[in-house]
PDB file of C-alpha atoms in Angstrom:
ATOM      1  CA  MET A   1    -255.342 -25.816  86.221  1.00  0.00           C
ATOM      2  CA  VAL A   2    -254.658 -26.433  89.933  1.00  0.00           C
ATOM      3  CA  ASN A   3    -256.037 -29.713  91.257  1.00  0.00           C
ATOM      4  CA  LEU A   4    -258.148 -28.667  94.311  1.00  0.00           C
ATOM      5  CA  VAL A   5    -257.722 -31.881  96.163  1.00  0.00           C
ATOM      6  CA  ALA A   6    -253.944 -31.895  95.671  1.00  0.00           C
ATOM      7  CA  ALA A   7    -253.798 -28.211  96.719  1.00  0.00           C
ATOM      8  CA  GLN A   8    -255.636 -29.084 100.027  1.00  0.00           C
ATOM      9  CA  LYS A   9    -253.216 -31.863 100.879  1.00  0.00           C
ATOM     10  CA  PRO A  10    -250.528 -29.635 102.474  1.00  0.00           C
ATOM     11  CA  LEU A  11    -253.342 -28.072 104.668  1.00  0.00           C
ATOM     12  CA  LEU A  12    -254.506 -31.573 105.808  1.00  0.00           C
ATOM     13  CA  HIS A  13    -250.902 -32.602 106.481  1.00  0.00           C
ATOM     14  CA  GLY A  14    -250.371 -29.480 108.572  1.00  0.00           C
ATOM     15  CA  LEU A  15    -253.585 -30.095 110.483  1.00  0.00           C
ATOM     16  CA  MET A  16    -252.490 -33.671 111.226  1.00  0.00           C
ATOM     17  CA  LYS A  17    -249.122 -32.456 112.554  1.00  0.00           C
ATOM     18  CA  MET A  18    -250.931 -30.046 114.798  1.00  0.00           C
ATOM     19  CA  ALA A  19    -253.205 -32.927 115.959  1.00  0.00           C
ATOM     20  CA  GLY A  20    -250.172 -34.926 116.924  1.00  0.00           C
ATOM     21  CA  VAL A  21    -248.960 -37.148 114.092  1.00  0.00           C
ATOM     22  CA  GLN A  22    -246.375 -36.853 111.253  1.00  0.00           C
ATOM     23  CA  PRO A  23    -245.424 -39.039 108.235  1.00  0.00           C
ATOM     24  CA  HIS A  24    -242.701 -41.589 108.481  1.00  0.00           C
ATOM     25  CA  ILE A  25    -241.612 -43.990 105.674  1.00  0.00           C
ATOM     26  CA  VAL A  26    -240.615 -47.520 106.753  1.00  0.00           C
ATOM     27  CA  GLU A  27    -238.724 -49.948 104.466  1.00  0.00           C
ATOM     28  CA  ILE A  28    -240.283 -53.283 105.283  1.00  0.00           C
ATOM     29  CA  GLU A  29    -237.886 -55.160 103.010  1.00  0.00           C
ATOM     30  CA  PRO A  30    -236.190 -54.386  99.671  1.00  0.00           C
ATOM     31  CA  GLY A  31    -238.954 -53.426  97.271  1.00  0.00           C
ATOM     32  CA  THR A  32    -241.578 -52.784  99.889  1.00  0.00           C
ATOM     33  CA  VAL A  33    -242.046 -49.482 101.715  1.00  0.00           C
ATOM     34  CA  MET A  34    -244.999 -48.406 103.870  1.00  0.00           C
ATOM     35  CA  ASN A  35    -246.012 -44.898 104.924  1.00  0.00           C
ATOM     36  CA  PHE A  36    -247.055 -44.363 108.508  1.00  0.00           C
ATOM     37  CA  TRP A  37    -248.362 -41.269 110.332  1.00  0.00           C
ATOM     38  CA  VAL A  38    -246.723 -41.710 113.674  1.00  0.00           C
ATOM     39  CA  PRO A  39    -247.008 -39.793 117.031  1.00  0.00           C
ATOM     40  CA  ASN A  40    -244.942 -36.618 117.100  1.00  0.00           C
ATOM     41  CA  GLU A  41    -243.518 -37.534 120.491  1.00  0.00           C
ATOM     42  CA  THR A  42    -242.035 -40.729 119.122  1.00  0.00           C
ATOM     43  CA  VAL A  43    -239.884 -38.937 116.545  1.00  0.00           C
ATOM     44  CA  LYS A  44    -236.427 -38.503 117.986  1.00  0.00           C
ATOM     45  CA  LYS A  45    -235.116 -34.971 117.458  1.00  0.00           C
ATOM     46  CA  PRO A  46    -231.485 -34.627 116.416  1.00  0.00           C
ATOM     47  CA  GLN A  47    -229.049 -33.523 119.167  1.00  0.00           C
ATOM     48  CA  LYS A  48    -227.044 -30.311 118.760  1.00  0.00           C
ATOM     49  CA  GLY A  49    -224.429 -30.863 116.139  1.00  0.00           C
ATOM     50  CA  GLU A  50    -226.115 -33.920 114.586  1.00  0.00           C
ATOM     51  CA  LYS A  51    -227.284 -33.743 110.985  1.00  0.00           C
ATOM     52  CA  LYS A  52    -231.024 -33.954 110.364  1.00  0.00           C
ATOM     53  CA  ASN A  53    -231.749 -37.426 109.071  1.00  0.00           C
ATOM     54  CA  ASP A  54    -234.103 -37.923 106.141  1.00  0.00           C
ATOM     55  CA  THR A  55    -235.548 -40.825 108.111  1.00  0.00           C
ATOM     56  CA  PRO A  56    -235.457 -39.957 111.781  1.00  0.00           C
ATOM     57  CA  THR A  57    -235.115 -42.502 114.511  1.00  0.00           C
ATOM     58  CA  LEU A  58    -238.329 -43.411 116.353  1.00  0.00           C
ATOM     59  CA  THR A  59    -238.749 -44.148 120.098  1.00  0.00           C
ATOM     60  CA  LYS A  60    -241.233 -46.575 121.444  1.00  0.00           C
ATOM     61  CA  PRO A  61    -244.699 -45.245 122.261  1.00  0.00           C
ATOM     62  CA  ASN A  62    -245.396 -44.322 125.866  1.00  0.00           C
ATOM     63  CA  LYS A  63    -249.159 -44.428 125.759  1.00  0.00           C
ATOM     64  CA  PRO A  64    -251.615 -47.161 124.745  1.00  0.00           C
ATOM     65  CA  VAL A  65    -251.390 -47.656 121.015  1.00  0.00           C
ATOM     66  CA  VAL A  66    -254.290 -47.236 118.638  1.00  0.00           C
ATOM     67  CA  VAL A  67    -253.794 -48.122 114.902  1.00  0.00           C
ATOM     68  CA  LEU A  68    -256.381 -46.717 112.473  1.00  0.00           C
ATOM     69  CA  VAL A  69    -256.645 -48.884 109.330  1.00  0.00           C
ATOM     70  CA  HIS A  70    -258.300 -47.233 106.350  1.00  0.00           C
ATOM     71  CA  GLY A  71    -260.732 -48.544 103.705  1.00  0.00           C
ATOM     72  CA  PHE A  72    -260.486 -48.709  99.864  1.00  0.00           C
ATOM     73  CA  ALA A  73    -261.538 -45.303  98.610  1.00  0.00           C
ATOM     74  CA  ALA A  74    -258.982 -43.114 100.407  1.00  0.00           C
ATOM     75  CA  GLU A  75    -255.633 -43.177 102.172  1.00  0.00           C
ATOM     76  CA  GLY A  76    -255.178 -43.150 105.956  1.00  0.00           C
ATOM     77  CA  ILE A  77    -255.414 -39.589 107.055  1.00  0.00           C
ATOM     78  CA  VAL A  78    -258.241 -38.754 104.686  1.00  0.00           C
ATOM     79  CA  THR A  79    -260.304 -41.638 106.127  1.00  0.00           C
ATOM     80  CA  TRP A  80    -259.460 -40.792 109.762  1.00  0.00           C
ATOM     81  CA  GLN A  81    -258.985 -37.043 109.629  1.00  0.00           C
ATOM     82  CA  PHE A  82    -261.737 -36.462 112.234  1.00  0.00           C
ATOM     83  CA  GLN A  83    -260.520 -39.133 114.695  1.00  0.00           C
ATOM     84  CA  VAL A  84    -256.862 -38.283 115.070  1.00  0.00           C
ATOM     85  CA  GLY A  85    -257.202 -35.125 117.178  1.00  0.00           C
ATOM     86  CA  ALA A  86    -259.801 -36.787 119.428  1.00  0.00           C
ATOM     87  CA  LEU A  87    -257.395 -39.628 120.352  1.00  0.00           C
ATOM     88  CA  THR A  88    -253.867 -38.261 120.521  1.00  0.00           C
ATOM     89  CA  LYS A  89    -254.120 -36.857 124.061  1.00  0.00           C
ATOM     90  CA  LYS A  90    -254.555 -40.267 125.701  1.00  0.00           C
ATOM     91  CA  TYR A  91    -253.268 -42.592 122.958  1.00  0.00           C
ATOM     92  CA  SER A  92    -250.294 -43.064 120.698  1.00  0.00           C
ATOM     93  CA  VAL A  93    -252.048 -43.008 117.325  1.00  0.00           C
ATOM     94  CA  TYR A  94    -250.574 -44.674 114.211  1.00  0.00           C
ATOM     95  CA  ILE A  95    -252.215 -44.311 110.800  1.00  0.00           C
ATOM     96  CA  PRO A  96    -250.690 -46.582 108.077  1.00  0.00           C
ATOM     97  CA  ASP A  97    -251.229 -46.364 104.334  1.00  0.00           C
ATOM     98  CA  LEU A  98    -251.856 -49.874 103.136  1.00  0.00           C
ATOM     99  CA  LEU A  99    -249.960 -51.106 100.135  1.00  0.00           C
ATOM    100  CA  PHE A 100    -250.854 -49.153  96.938  1.00  0.00           C
ATOM    101  CA  PHE A 101    -252.389 -46.368  98.933  1.00  0.00           C
ATOM    102  CA  GLY A 102    -250.637 -43.119  99.901  1.00  0.00           C
ATOM    103  CA  GLY A 103    -246.914 -43.608  99.825  1.00  0.00           C
ATOM    104  CA  SER A 104    -247.003 -47.380 100.298  1.00  0.00           C
ATOM    105  CA  ILE A 105    -245.759 -49.749  97.563  1.00  0.00           C
ATOM    106  CA  THR A 106    -244.385 -53.182  96.929  1.00  0.00           C
ATOM    107  CA  ASP A 107    -242.830 -55.186  94.087  1.00  0.00           C
ATOM    108  CA  LYS A 108    -244.303 -58.454  95.437  1.00  0.00           C
ATOM    109  CA  THR A 109    -247.211 -59.961  93.601  1.00  0.00           C
ATOM    110  CA  ASP A 110    -249.304 -61.103  96.551  1.00  0.00           C
ATOM    111  CA  ARG A 111    -252.505 -59.146  96.740  1.00  0.00           C
ATOM    112  CA  SER A 112    -254.279 -60.938  99.633  1.00  0.00           C
ATOM    113  CA  PRO A 113    -255.529 -59.320 102.856  1.00  0.00           C
ATOM    114  CA  THR A 114    -253.200 -61.761 104.608  1.00  0.00           C
ATOM    115  CA  PHE A 115    -250.190 -60.155 102.778  1.00  0.00           C
ATOM    116  CA  GLN A 116    -251.385 -56.643 103.672  1.00  0.00           C
ATOM    117  CA  ALA A 117    -251.790 -57.799 107.384  1.00  0.00           C
ATOM    118  CA  GLU A 118    -248.312 -59.387 107.475  1.00  0.00           C
ATOM    119  CA  THR A 119    -246.701 -56.294 105.912  1.00  0.00           C
ATOM    120  CA  LEU A 120    -248.417 -53.907 108.314  1.00  0.00           C
ATOM    121  CA  VAL A 121    -247.365 -56.084 111.300  1.00  0.00           C
ATOM    122  CA  LYS A 122    -243.761 -55.992 110.128  1.00  0.00           C
ATOM    123  CA  GLY A 123    -243.950 -52.222 109.784  1.00  0.00           C
ATOM    124  CA  LEU A 124    -245.451 -51.678 113.177  1.00  0.00           C
ATOM    125  CA  ARG A 125    -242.822 -53.810 114.829  1.00  0.00           C
ATOM    126  CA  LYS A 126    -240.086 -51.885 113.037  1.00  0.00           C
ATOM    127  CA  ILE A 127    -241.343 -48.642 114.533  1.00  0.00           C
ATOM    128  CA  GLY A 128    -241.519 -49.999 118.054  1.00  0.00           C
ATOM    129  CA  VAL A 129    -245.202 -51.053 118.447  1.00  0.00           C
ATOM    130  CA  GLU A 130    -245.417 -54.190 120.589  1.00  0.00           C
ATOM    131  CA  LYS A 131    -249.196 -54.142 121.381  1.00  0.00           C
ATOM    132  CA  CYS A 132    -252.006 -52.211 119.861  1.00  0.00           C
ATOM    133  CA  ILE A 133    -255.776 -51.756 119.542  1.00  0.00           C
ATOM    134  CA  LEU A 134    -256.884 -51.809 115.924  1.00  0.00           C
ATOM    135  CA  VAL A 135    -259.634 -49.654 114.483  1.00  0.00           C
ATOM    136  CA  GLY A 136    -260.479 -51.092 110.996  1.00  0.00           C
ATOM    137  CA  PHE A 137    -262.871 -49.566 108.482  1.00  0.00           C
ATOM    138  CA  SER A 138    -264.272 -51.562 105.494  1.00  0.00           C
ATOM    139  CA  TYR A 139    -261.304 -53.094 103.596  1.00  0.00           C
ATOM    140  CA  GLY A 140    -259.143 -52.133 106.560  1.00  0.00           C
ATOM    141  CA  GLY A 141    -261.420 -54.109 108.842  1.00  0.00           C
ATOM    142  CA  MET A 142    -260.723 -57.292 106.819  1.00  0.00           C
ATOM    143  CA  VAL A 143    -256.984 -56.604 107.134  1.00  0.00           C
ATOM    144  CA  ALA A 144    -257.452 -55.983 110.875  1.00  0.00           C
ATOM    145  CA  PHE A 145    -259.335 -59.319 111.305  1.00  0.00           C
ATOM    146  CA  LYS A 146    -256.381 -61.110 109.647  1.00  0.00           C
ATOM    147  CA  MET A 147    -253.869 -59.312 111.873  1.00  0.00           C
ATOM    148  CA  ALA A 148    -255.827 -60.299 114.953  1.00  0.00           C
ATOM    149  CA  GLU A 149    -256.159 -63.942 113.807  1.00  0.00           C
ATOM    150  CA  LEU A 150    -252.436 -64.315 112.928  1.00  0.00           C
ATOM    151  CA  TYR A 151    -250.837 -62.104 115.593  1.00  0.00           C
ATOM    152  CA  PRO A 152    -252.742 -62.333 118.856  1.00  0.00           C
ATOM    153  CA  ASP A 153    -249.649 -61.262 120.735  1.00  0.00           C
ATOM    154  CA  LEU A 154    -249.732 -57.900 118.998  1.00  0.00           C
ATOM    155  CA  VAL A 155    -253.533 -57.158 118.707  1.00  0.00           C
ATOM    156  CA  GLN A 156    -255.125 -56.481 122.099  1.00  0.00           C
ATOM    157  CA  ALA A 157    -258.583 -55.620 120.779  1.00  0.00           C
ATOM    158  CA  MET A 158    -260.401 -54.337 117.728  1.00  0.00           C
ATOM    159  CA  VAL A 159    -263.081 -51.833 116.780  1.00  0.00           C
ATOM    160  CA  ILE A 160    -264.576 -52.668 113.304  1.00  0.00           C
ATOM    161  CA  SER A 161    -266.808 -50.467 111.201  1.00  0.00           C
ATOM    162  CA  GLY A 162    -268.487 -51.404 107.959  1.00  0.00           C
ATOM    163  CA  SER A 163    -266.585 -54.641 107.361  1.00  0.00           C
ATOM    164  CA  ILE A 164    -266.785 -58.463 107.444  1.00  0.00           C
ATOM    165  CA  LEU A 165    -264.535 -61.306 108.292  1.00  0.00           C
ATOM    166  CA  ALA A 166    -263.958 -62.245 104.695  1.00  0.00           C
ATOM    167  CA  MET A 167    -265.505 -61.358 101.261  1.00  0.00           C
ATOM    168  CA  THR A 168    -266.978 -64.630 100.045  1.00  0.00           C
ATOM    169  CA  ASP A 169    -268.121 -64.866  96.432  1.00  0.00           C
ATOM    170  CA  SER A 170    -271.822 -65.171  97.497  1.00  0.00           C
ATOM    171  CA  ILE A 171    -271.613 -62.018  99.746  1.00  0.00           C
ATOM    172  CA  SER A 172    -269.774 -60.132  96.884  1.00  0.00           C
ATOM    173  CA  GLU A 173    -272.324 -61.069  94.319  1.00  0.00           C
ATOM    174  CA  ALA A 174    -275.341 -60.352  96.508  1.00  0.00           C
ATOM    175  CA  THR A 175    -273.987 -57.013  97.703  1.00  0.00           C
ATOM    176  CA  LEU A 176    -273.068 -55.834  94.178  1.00  0.00           C
ATOM    177  CA  SER A 177    -276.387 -56.984  92.715  1.00  0.00           C
ATOM    178  CA  GLU A 178    -278.330 -55.126  95.414  1.00  0.00           C
ATOM    179  CA  LEU A 179    -276.374 -51.957  94.862  1.00  0.00           C
ATOM    180  CA  GLY A 180    -276.641 -52.201  91.052  1.00  0.00           C
ATOM    181  CA  PHE A 181    -272.937 -52.658  90.187  1.00  0.00           C
ATOM    182  CA  LYS A 182    -271.469 -55.367  87.965  1.00  0.00           C
ATOM    183  CA  SER A 183    -268.176 -55.700  89.771  1.00  0.00           C
ATOM    184  CA  SER A 184    -266.209 -54.579  92.850  1.00  0.00           C
ATOM    185  CA  SER A 185    -263.992 -52.503  90.557  1.00  0.00           C
ATOM    186  CA  GLU A 186    -266.934 -50.659  89.096  1.00  0.00           C
ATOM    187  CA  LEU A 187    -268.059 -49.766  92.639  1.00  0.00           C
ATOM    188  CA  LEU A 188    -264.732 -49.066  94.349  1.00  0.00           C
ATOM    189  CA  LEU A 189    -262.499 -47.947  91.482  1.00  0.00           C
ATOM    190  CA  PRO A 190    -264.611 -45.421  89.640  1.00  0.00           C
ATOM    191  CA  ASN A 191    -263.067 -43.853  86.515  1.00  0.00           C
ATOM    192  CA  SER A 192    -265.539 -41.153  85.886  1.00  0.00           C
ATOM    193  CA  VAL A 193    -267.335 -38.282  87.751  1.00  0.00           C
ATOM    194  CA  ASN A 194    -270.615 -40.229  87.576  1.00  0.00           C
ATOM    195  CA  GLY A 195    -268.936 -43.352  88.895  1.00  0.00           C
ATOM    196  CA  LEU A 196    -267.531 -41.449  91.946  1.00  0.00           C
ATOM    197  CA  LYS A 197    -270.910 -39.944  92.561  1.00  0.00           C
ATOM    198  CA  ALA A 198    -272.504 -43.393  92.447  1.00  0.00           C
ATOM    199  CA  LEU A 199    -269.937 -44.613  95.053  1.00  0.00           C
ATOM    200  CA  LEU A 200    -270.627 -41.731  97.357  1.00  0.00           C
ATOM    201  CA  SER A 201    -274.383 -42.139  97.071  1.00  0.00           C
ATOM    202  CA  VAL A 202    -274.251 -45.738  98.402  1.00  0.00           C
ATOM    203  CA  ALA A 203    -271.466 -44.983 100.982  1.00  0.00           C
ATOM    204  CA  THR A 204    -273.286 -42.083 102.720  1.00  0.00           C
ATOM    205  CA  HIS A 205    -276.697 -41.629 104.411  1.00  0.00           C
ATOM    206  CA  LYS A 206    -277.037 -38.026 103.601  1.00  0.00           C
ATOM    207  CA  LYS A 207    -276.766 -37.111  99.941  1.00  0.00           C
ATOM    208  CA  LEU A 208    -273.760 -34.913  99.472  1.00  0.00           C
ATOM    209  CA  TRP A 209    -273.261 -32.341  96.654  1.00  0.00           C
ATOM    210  CA  PHE A 210    -269.868 -31.381  95.307  1.00  0.00           C
ATOM    211  CA  PRO A 211    -269.069 -29.663  91.989  1.00  0.00           C
ATOM    212  CA  ASN A 212    -268.005 -31.965  89.205  1.00  0.00           C
ATOM    213  CA  ARG A 213    -264.578 -30.435  89.183  1.00  0.00           C
ATOM    214  CA  LEU A 214    -263.939 -31.531  92.810  1.00  0.00           C
ATOM    215  CA  HIS A 215    -265.077 -35.138  91.904  1.00  0.00           C
ATOM    216  CA  LYS A 216    -262.654 -35.065  88.952  1.00  0.00           C
ATOM    217  CA  ASP A 217    -259.753 -33.787  91.035  1.00  0.00           C
ATOM    218  CA  TYR A 218    -260.440 -36.417  93.739  1.00  0.00           C
ATOM    219  CA  LEU A 219    -260.348 -39.149  91.117  1.00  0.00           C
ATOM    220  CA  GLU A 220    -256.918 -37.968  89.914  1.00  0.00           C
ATOM    221  CA  VAL A 221    -255.361 -37.793  93.377  1.00  0.00           C
ATOM    222  CA  MET A 222    -256.899 -40.653  95.318  1.00  0.00           C
ATOM    223  CA  PHE A 223    -257.359 -43.371  92.747  1.00  0.00           C
ATOM    224  CA  THR A 224    -253.763 -44.059  91.776  1.00  0.00           C
ATOM    225  CA  ASN A 225    -252.200 -47.549  91.309  1.00  0.00           C
ATOM    226  CA  ARG A 226    -255.483 -48.648  89.612  1.00  0.00           C
ATOM    227  CA  LYS A 227    -254.086 -51.927  88.235  1.00  0.00           C
ATOM    228  CA  GLU A 228    -252.748 -52.999  91.592  1.00  0.00           C
ATOM    229  CA  ARG A 229    -255.896 -51.975  93.476  1.00  0.00           C
ATOM    230  CA  ALA A 230    -257.986 -53.973  90.975  1.00  0.00           C
ATOM    231  CA  GLU A 231    -255.828 -56.900  91.822  1.00  0.00           C
ATOM    232  CA  LEU A 232    -256.366 -56.251  95.571  1.00  0.00           C
ATOM    233  CA  LEU A 233    -260.094 -56.418  95.001  1.00  0.00           C
ATOM    234  CA  GLU A 234    -259.649 -59.767  93.045  1.00  0.00           C
ATOM    235  CA  GLY A 235    -257.506 -61.074  95.916  1.00  0.00           C
ATOM    236  CA  LEU A 236    -260.181 -60.180  98.457  1.00  0.00           C
ATOM    237  CA  VAL A 237    -262.895 -62.615  97.227  1.00  0.00           C
ATOM    238  CA  ILE A 238    -262.665 -66.159  98.441  1.00  0.00           C
ATOM    239  CA  ASN A 239    -264.763 -69.200  97.639  1.00  0.00           C
ATOM    240  CA  ASN A 240    -267.792 -69.946  99.856  1.00  0.00           C
ATOM    241  CA  LYS A 241    -266.194 -73.240 100.770  1.00  0.00           C
ATOM    242  CA  ASP A 242    -263.047 -71.725 102.013  1.00  0.00           C
ATOM    243  CA  PRO A 243    -264.095 -69.507 104.950  1.00  0.00           C
ATOM    244  CA  THR A 244    -263.531 -70.683 108.485  1.00  0.00           C
ATOM    245  CA  ILE A 245    -264.556 -68.690 111.489  1.00  0.00           C
ATOM    246  CA  PRO A 246    -261.404 -67.875 113.490  1.00  0.00           C
ATOM    247  CA  LYS A 247    -261.468 -68.151 117.321  1.00  0.00           C
ATOM    248  CA  PHE A 248    -260.498 -64.607 118.339  1.00  0.00           C
ATOM    249  CA  VAL A 249    -259.097 -64.094 121.835  1.00  0.00           C
ATOM    250  CA  GLN A 250    -259.510 -60.340 121.581  1.00  0.00           C
ATOM    251  CA  LYS A 251    -262.486 -58.192 122.422  1.00  0.00           C
ATOM    252  CA  ILE A 252    -264.199 -56.915 119.296  1.00  0.00           C
ATOM    253  CA  HIS A 253    -266.510 -53.935 119.168  1.00  0.00           C
ATOM    254  CA  LEU A 254    -268.595 -53.500 116.053  1.00  0.00           C
ATOM    255  CA  LEU A 255    -269.286 -49.830 115.587  1.00  0.00           C
ATOM    256  CA  TRP A 256    -271.701 -49.403 112.646  1.00  0.00           C
ATOM    257  CA  GLY A 257    -273.611 -46.836 110.647  1.00  0.00           C
ATOM    258  CA  GLU A 258    -277.181 -48.018 110.956  1.00  0.00           C
ATOM    259  CA  ASN A 259    -277.903 -46.949 107.331  1.00  0.00           C
ATOM    260  CA  ASP A 260    -274.871 -48.723 105.852  1.00  0.00           C
ATOM    261  CA  GLN A 261    -275.916 -49.890 102.407  1.00  0.00           C
ATOM    262  CA  ILE A 262    -272.646 -51.697 101.554  1.00  0.00           C
ATOM    263  CA  PHE A 263    -272.337 -53.883 104.636  1.00  0.00           C
ATOM    264  CA  LYS A 264    -275.746 -53.691 106.219  1.00  0.00           C
ATOM    265  CA  LEU A 265    -276.638 -54.167 109.893  1.00  0.00           C
ATOM    266  CA  GLU A 266    -277.434 -57.856 109.185  1.00  0.00           C
ATOM    267  CA  HIS A 267    -273.751 -58.531 108.478  1.00  0.00           C
ATOM    268  CA  ALA A 268    -272.760 -57.027 111.815  1.00  0.00           C
ATOM    269  CA  GLN A 269    -275.400 -59.022 113.626  1.00  0.00           C
ATOM    270  CA  ASN A 270    -274.372 -62.216 111.882  1.00  0.00           C
ATOM    271  CA  MET A 271    -270.772 -61.617 112.819  1.00  0.00           C
ATOM    272  CA  LYS A 272    -271.700 -60.970 116.456  1.00  0.00           C
ATOM    273  CA  GLU A 273    -273.570 -64.341 116.536  1.00  0.00           C
ATOM    274  CA  LYS A 274    -270.806 -66.244 114.881  1.00  0.00           C
ATOM    275  CA  LEU A 275    -267.937 -64.749 116.998  1.00  0.00           C
ATOM    276  CA  GLY A 276    -269.650 -65.097 120.357  1.00  0.00           C
ATOM    277  CA  GLU A 277    -269.282 -63.448 123.662  1.00  0.00           C
ATOM    278  CA  THR A 278    -266.127 -61.425 123.039  1.00  0.00           C
ATOM    279  CA  VAL A 279    -268.104 -59.216 120.593  1.00  0.00           C
ATOM    280  CA  THR A 280    -270.216 -56.133 121.322  1.00  0.00           C
ATOM    281  CA  PHE A 281    -272.260 -54.065 118.898  1.00  0.00           C
ATOM    282  CA  GLN A 282    -273.158 -50.391 118.733  1.00  0.00           C
ATOM    283  CA  GLY A 283    -275.145 -48.671 115.989  1.00  0.00           C
ATOM    284  CA  ILE A 284    -274.967 -44.992 115.011  1.00  0.00           C
ATOM    285  CA  GLN A 285    -278.202 -43.468 113.678  1.00  0.00           C
ATOM    286  CA  LYS A 286    -278.327 -41.432 110.502  1.00  0.00           C
ATOM    287  CA  ALA A 287    -274.985 -42.694 109.277  1.00  0.00           C
ATOM    288  CA  GLY A 288    -274.058 -44.839 106.298  1.00  0.00           C
ATOM    289  CA  HIS A 289    -270.896 -46.802 105.390  1.00  0.00           C
ATOM    290  CA  LEU A 290    -268.701 -43.703 105.958  1.00  0.00           C
ATOM    291  CA  VAL A 291    -269.848 -43.450 109.520  1.00  0.00           C
ATOM    292  CA  GLN A 292    -266.611 -41.977 110.897  1.00  0.00           C
ATOM    293  CA  LEU A 293    -266.820 -39.154 108.332  1.00  0.00           C
ATOM    294  CA  GLU A 294    -270.549 -38.569 108.419  1.00  0.00           C
ATOM    295  CA  ARG A 295    -271.009 -38.473 112.199  1.00  0.00           C
ATOM    296  CA  PRO A 296    -267.505 -38.014 113.609  1.00  0.00           C
ATOM    297  CA  CYS A 297    -268.484 -36.573 116.990  1.00  0.00           C
ATOM    298  CA  VAL A 298    -270.789 -39.502 117.792  1.00  0.00           C
ATOM    299  CA  TYR A 299    -268.299 -42.016 116.359  1.00  0.00           C
ATOM    300  CA  ASN A 300    -265.456 -40.559 118.455  1.00  0.00           C
ATOM    301  CA  LYS A 301    -267.532 -40.581 121.631  1.00  0.00           C
ATOM    302  CA  CYS A 302    -268.421 -44.308 121.070  1.00  0.00           C
ATOM    303  CA  LEU A 303    -264.870 -45.183 120.149  1.00  0.00           C
ATOM    304  CA  LYS A 304    -263.436 -43.465 123.257  1.00  0.00           C
ATOM    305  CA  GLN A 305    -265.922 -45.067 125.528  1.00  0.00           C
ATOM    306  CA  PHE A 306    -264.913 -48.532 124.313  1.00  0.00           C
ATOM    307  CA  LEU A 307    -261.216 -47.743 124.605  1.00  0.00           C
ATOM    308  CA  THR A 308    -261.602 -46.352 128.136  1.00  0.00           C
ATOM    309  CA  SER A 309    -263.654 -49.366 129.276  1.00  0.00           C
ATOM    310  CA  LEU A 310    -261.220 -51.756 127.713  1.00  0.00           C
ATOM    311  CA  LEU A 311    -258.119 -50.227 129.378  1.00  0.00           C
ATOM    312  CA  GLU A 312    -259.890 -49.906 132.754  1.00  0.00           C
ATOM    313  CA  ASN A 313    -260.745 -53.598 132.651  1.00  0.00           C
ATOM    314  CA  GLU A 314    -257.179 -54.463 131.735  1.00  0.00           C
ATOM    315  CA  GLU A 315    -255.850 -52.472 134.737  1.00  0.00           C
ATOM    316  CA  GLN A 316    -258.174 -54.284 137.101  1.00  0.00           C
ATOM    317  CA  LYS A 317    -256.875 -57.702 136.015  1.00  0.00           C
TER     318      LYS A 317
END
């Protein structure tokens, strides 16, 4: 029987290419490859008489760069499918698949957000990105925070949705207990239709209905590399005694679903207080954790307003 989610992938890929991006595999180092969706205009077309290369050469972006970093339950273009077309006219948009998502893989054993951040930075530099604005969602937000902390020369600013600086054991335990899950894996790595339904019910404000077969097909396609992803979740949680609040030099905009049940508004407000004057906050009504999928038009409007304001201020300096 045809997997409906797998069957729709070519359609989504085609829509992404029409919106202005296409896939490009980058070898970070032997044993580690990362898949990126890169701007069409950066892919160098072969000259007459040249053979078409399996891995085409990329040119440097000629517009301000926005990098969209996905969360834990889906790869890049599934997470950001409604944002790409809204941004590509004014920005060079890059959508990576983090390690063990999409086509990205490594034989290294490090599963920390720091390793994800370092690998993503290496990949971006290999494809000609020298400065960028990060938009990070959930797990991708934690990776984005690490990138901004470690590579301030690369990261100009950040937009963060449904995420926190670091997952301490107390935050992890409190969040899971409140949601009624025993572990992060039970919540974020469902292995049954009922488990996926439970994840969607806490991740969205509006209750969605899909046939069981679609849930089953989604589980088969999107939840691959289960062992490695479980290790990523283990590598995410740090001891309460370990966290330090970095001093970010970048502007940070927290763009939140006001009905987020996973990382509630209090988390955003606490972050804003801790991080200080460089942080702004904006809430989106009638939206849960998956704010960019639930209310894409409002999300895109807010995102573009921040980006426009940021770049106008930079021009005036």
